[in-house]
Amino acid sequence: MSWLMDFLSGISLFGLSWYQLLGIYCLPGVSYAAFHLAREFRNRPSEFVRGMLAALGKKKSAVDHLLNILVYVIAIICIALGWPLFGIWAIFQSRKEAALEIERNKPDFDCLPEHLVSKVDPHDAETASYVIDPFCAVPSLPFGHLNQGWTNFLAEMLDPADEMWSFCIPKGSKCGKHRFAASSDIRGYAKVRNGEILGEFITECD
C-alpha cells in the first residue's frame, strides 16, 4: 500500500493534491445525487399513509431501511465516480424522449407516403370534381357538399414548397400513425412538403 500512497501523493495539478482533485471531480455527481435524494425526500409518503401501511402490516422493517440506505450509498458512490457516463446517458435519454414526444404530437393522417399516387394541380382537381346536379340536391361546386373542406384544405397550402398529391388507400392496407387496417378504400388528396405529409382531404371513404 505504501507504493500506492507514494504514487497518489505525487499526483498534483495546479497545486492541488490528488484528494482535492478527486473531490472536484466528484462534486457534480454528488450534487446530482443530492438533488435526487432531496426530491425523493419531498415525495416520501405522508404520515397518514405511513400509518395506513403500518395498520395493514406493510410497514418497513429495520432491515428494509438498512437495505435502502445501502442502496442509496452505492448509488451515490456510482454516480459520484461515473457521473460523466450518467450525463451522456441522460442526454441521449432526453433526446429520445423529445423525439417520442414529437412523434406523439404529430397529426394522425390516414394517408402514408406509400399511398401517394401522383402530383396533382389543384385547378385540375377542382375541374375533375365539379358537381353538376340537375335536381340541385348537391351544390354546383367542386366536391359538392365537401366544398368547404376543400376550401380549407387549399387555404392551408401557403408554403411555396407545398405540393398536392392524390392518394389511394386500398381496403385492408395499413394506414394512419398507428397503422390500423383500412375498413374500405380511401381516396383523396394530400398536402406534401419535402416528402412529408402535412394534410389530407378525403373524397371517398365508406
XYZ file of C-alpha atoms in Angstrom:
206
model
C 0.000 0.000 0.000
C 2.937 2.330 0.589
C 3.713 2.419 -3.134
C 0.123 3.420 -3.856
C 0.223 6.228 -1.323
C 3.561 7.385 -2.753
C 2.054 7.359 -6.235
C -1.038 9.306 -5.167
C 0.982 11.824 -3.195
C 2.988 12.517 -6.340
C -0.134 13.468 -8.273
C -0.617 17.228 -8.427
C -2.314 19.638 -10.817
C -2.453 23.408 -10.444
C -1.048 22.934 -6.965
C -3.953 20.693 -5.904
C -3.384 17.313 -4.270
C -4.967 14.119 -5.552
C -7.751 14.089 -2.965
C -8.637 17.701 -3.789
C -8.759 16.819 -7.497
C -10.896 13.789 -6.675
C -13.256 15.982 -4.648
C -13.610 18.456 -7.532
C -14.223 15.614 -9.971
C -16.892 14.033 -7.737
C -18.662 17.323 -6.957
C -21.026 17.299 -9.989
C -22.033 13.696 -9.343
C -22.576 14.274 -5.622
C -24.638 17.401 -6.391
C -26.774 15.448 -8.857
C -27.315 12.638 -6.337
C -28.143 15.133 -3.578
C -30.740 16.796 -5.818
C -32.490 13.486 -6.460
C -32.276 12.494 -2.806
C -33.932 15.772 -1.837
C -36.680 15.145 -4.388
C -37.183 11.616 -3.055
C -37.416 13.036 0.470
C -40.079 15.551 -0.589
C -42.081 12.813 -2.315
C -41.938 10.421 0.634
C -45.288 9.047 1.900
C -47.147 11.261 4.343
C -47.562 10.393 7.998
C -51.128 9.278 7.276
C -50.011 6.913 4.501
C -47.259 5.501 6.686
C -49.833 4.911 9.417
C -52.138 3.120 6.976
C -49.286 0.912 5.759
C -48.405 0.066 9.340
C -52.033 -0.828 10.038
C -52.049 -3.116 7.001
C -48.873 -4.803 8.178
C -46.808 -3.314 5.348
C -44.590 -1.118 7.499
C -40.932 -1.332 6.518
C -38.726 -3.219 8.940
C -35.340 -2.092 10.220
C -33.711 -4.466 7.735
C -35.630 -2.841 4.872
C -34.448 0.606 5.982
C -30.837 -0.605 6.190
C -31.078 -2.119 2.710
C -32.483 1.150 1.365
C -29.614 3.085 2.958
C -27.095 0.631 1.467
C -28.670 1.007 -1.996
C -28.570 4.802 -1.747
C -24.927 4.770 -0.612
C -23.896 2.504 -3.501
C -25.889 4.668 -5.937
C -24.232 7.855 -4.665
C -20.758 6.332 -4.997
C -21.511 5.114 -8.545
C -22.908 8.497 -9.583
C -20.059 10.413 -7.923
C -17.416 8.375 -9.761
C -19.247 7.740 -13.027
C -21.220 10.968 -13.467
C -19.831 11.642 -16.993
C -21.374 8.358 -18.199
C -24.633 9.155 -16.408
C -24.596 12.598 -18.014
C -24.136 11.142 -21.509
C -26.908 8.626 -20.838
C -29.213 11.408 -19.585
C -28.575 13.475 -22.739
C -29.355 10.540 -25.041
C -32.432 9.681 -22.961
C -33.747 13.255 -23.087
C -33.230 13.377 -26.856
C -35.033 10.072 -27.225
C -37.952 11.283 -25.121
C -38.086 14.552 -27.093
C -38.222 12.602 -30.374
C -41.007 10.391 -28.983
C -42.925 13.467 -27.838
C -42.643 14.995 -31.317
C -43.877 11.718 -32.830
C -46.820 11.572 -30.406
C -47.819 15.154 -31.215
C -47.789 14.644 -34.973
C -51.235 14.784 -36.617
C -52.698 11.387 -37.391
C -53.395 11.233 -41.142
C -54.784 8.162 -42.871
C -52.502 8.718 -45.855
C -48.925 7.438 -45.684
C -46.116 8.111 -48.198
C -46.618 4.693 -49.817
C -50.242 5.621 -50.623
C -49.337 8.663 -52.740
C -50.208 8.183 -56.415
C -49.272 11.287 -58.401
C -48.741 15.014 -58.109
C -51.900 16.996 -58.948
C -52.601 20.588 -59.912
C -55.325 21.991 -57.601
C -57.201 23.551 -60.538
C -57.249 20.209 -62.371
C -58.573 18.531 -59.216
C -61.368 21.105 -58.946
C -62.285 20.750 -62.612
C -62.420 16.959 -62.413
C -64.599 17.015 -59.294
C -67.033 19.795 -60.206
C -70.544 18.670 -59.363
C -73.496 19.434 -61.612
C -76.753 18.122 -60.139
C -79.871 18.792 -62.267
C -82.031 18.276 -59.164
C -79.983 20.843 -57.188
C -79.668 18.420 -54.273
C -75.906 18.950 -54.316
C -74.286 22.412 -54.613
C -72.779 23.105 -58.026
C -69.292 23.422 -56.637
C -66.057 21.418 -56.666
C -66.666 18.347 -54.468
C -70.265 19.418 -53.806
C -71.097 19.213 -50.083
C -67.383 18.796 -49.318
C -66.505 22.149 -50.875
C -65.924 23.934 -47.569
C -63.473 21.235 -46.515
C -61.742 21.552 -49.865
C -61.524 25.339 -49.456
C -59.990 24.928 -46.004
C -57.557 22.354 -47.388
C -56.402 24.751 -50.124
C -56.091 27.612 -47.625
C -53.514 25.596 -45.667
C -51.219 25.286 -48.699
C -49.294 28.503 -48.131
C -45.677 27.417 -48.423
C -44.181 27.510 -51.953
C -42.773 24.030 -51.285
C -46.266 22.580 -50.695
C -47.397 20.044 -53.278
C -50.746 18.374 -53.782
C -50.780 14.644 -54.395
C -53.620 12.246 -54.997
C -53.630 9.161 -52.802
C -55.365 5.822 -52.689
C -55.504 3.519 -49.660
C -56.773 0.049 -50.635
C -59.086 -1.723 -48.218
C -57.129 -3.691 -45.628
C -53.950 -1.644 -46.059
C -52.187 -0.278 -43.007
C -52.887 3.430 -42.650
C -52.519 6.215 -40.130
C -49.911 6.810 -37.439
C -50.983 3.672 -35.590
C -51.071 1.505 -38.750
C -54.685 0.366 -38.442
C -56.166 -1.626 -41.331
C -58.398 0.470 -43.611
C -62.007 -0.748 -43.448
C -62.639 0.414 -47.032
C -60.929 2.032 -49.999
C -59.931 5.596 -49.111
C -59.126 8.205 -51.755
C -58.333 11.877 -51.620
C -55.614 14.476 -51.819
C -52.633 15.111 -49.562
C -50.539 18.185 -48.856
C -46.899 17.166 -49.167
C -43.838 19.236 -48.299
C -40.337 17.845 -48.797
C -41.708 14.318 -48.822
C -43.691 14.745 -45.575
C -47.488 14.579 -45.455
C -48.841 17.648 -43.664
C -52.539 17.462 -44.502
C -55.175 15.440 -46.282
C -58.591 15.879 -47.884
C -60.589 12.658 -48.149
C -63.011 12.468 -51.065
C -64.029 8.791 -50.850
C -64.401 6.641 -47.757
C -67.193 4.183 -46.911
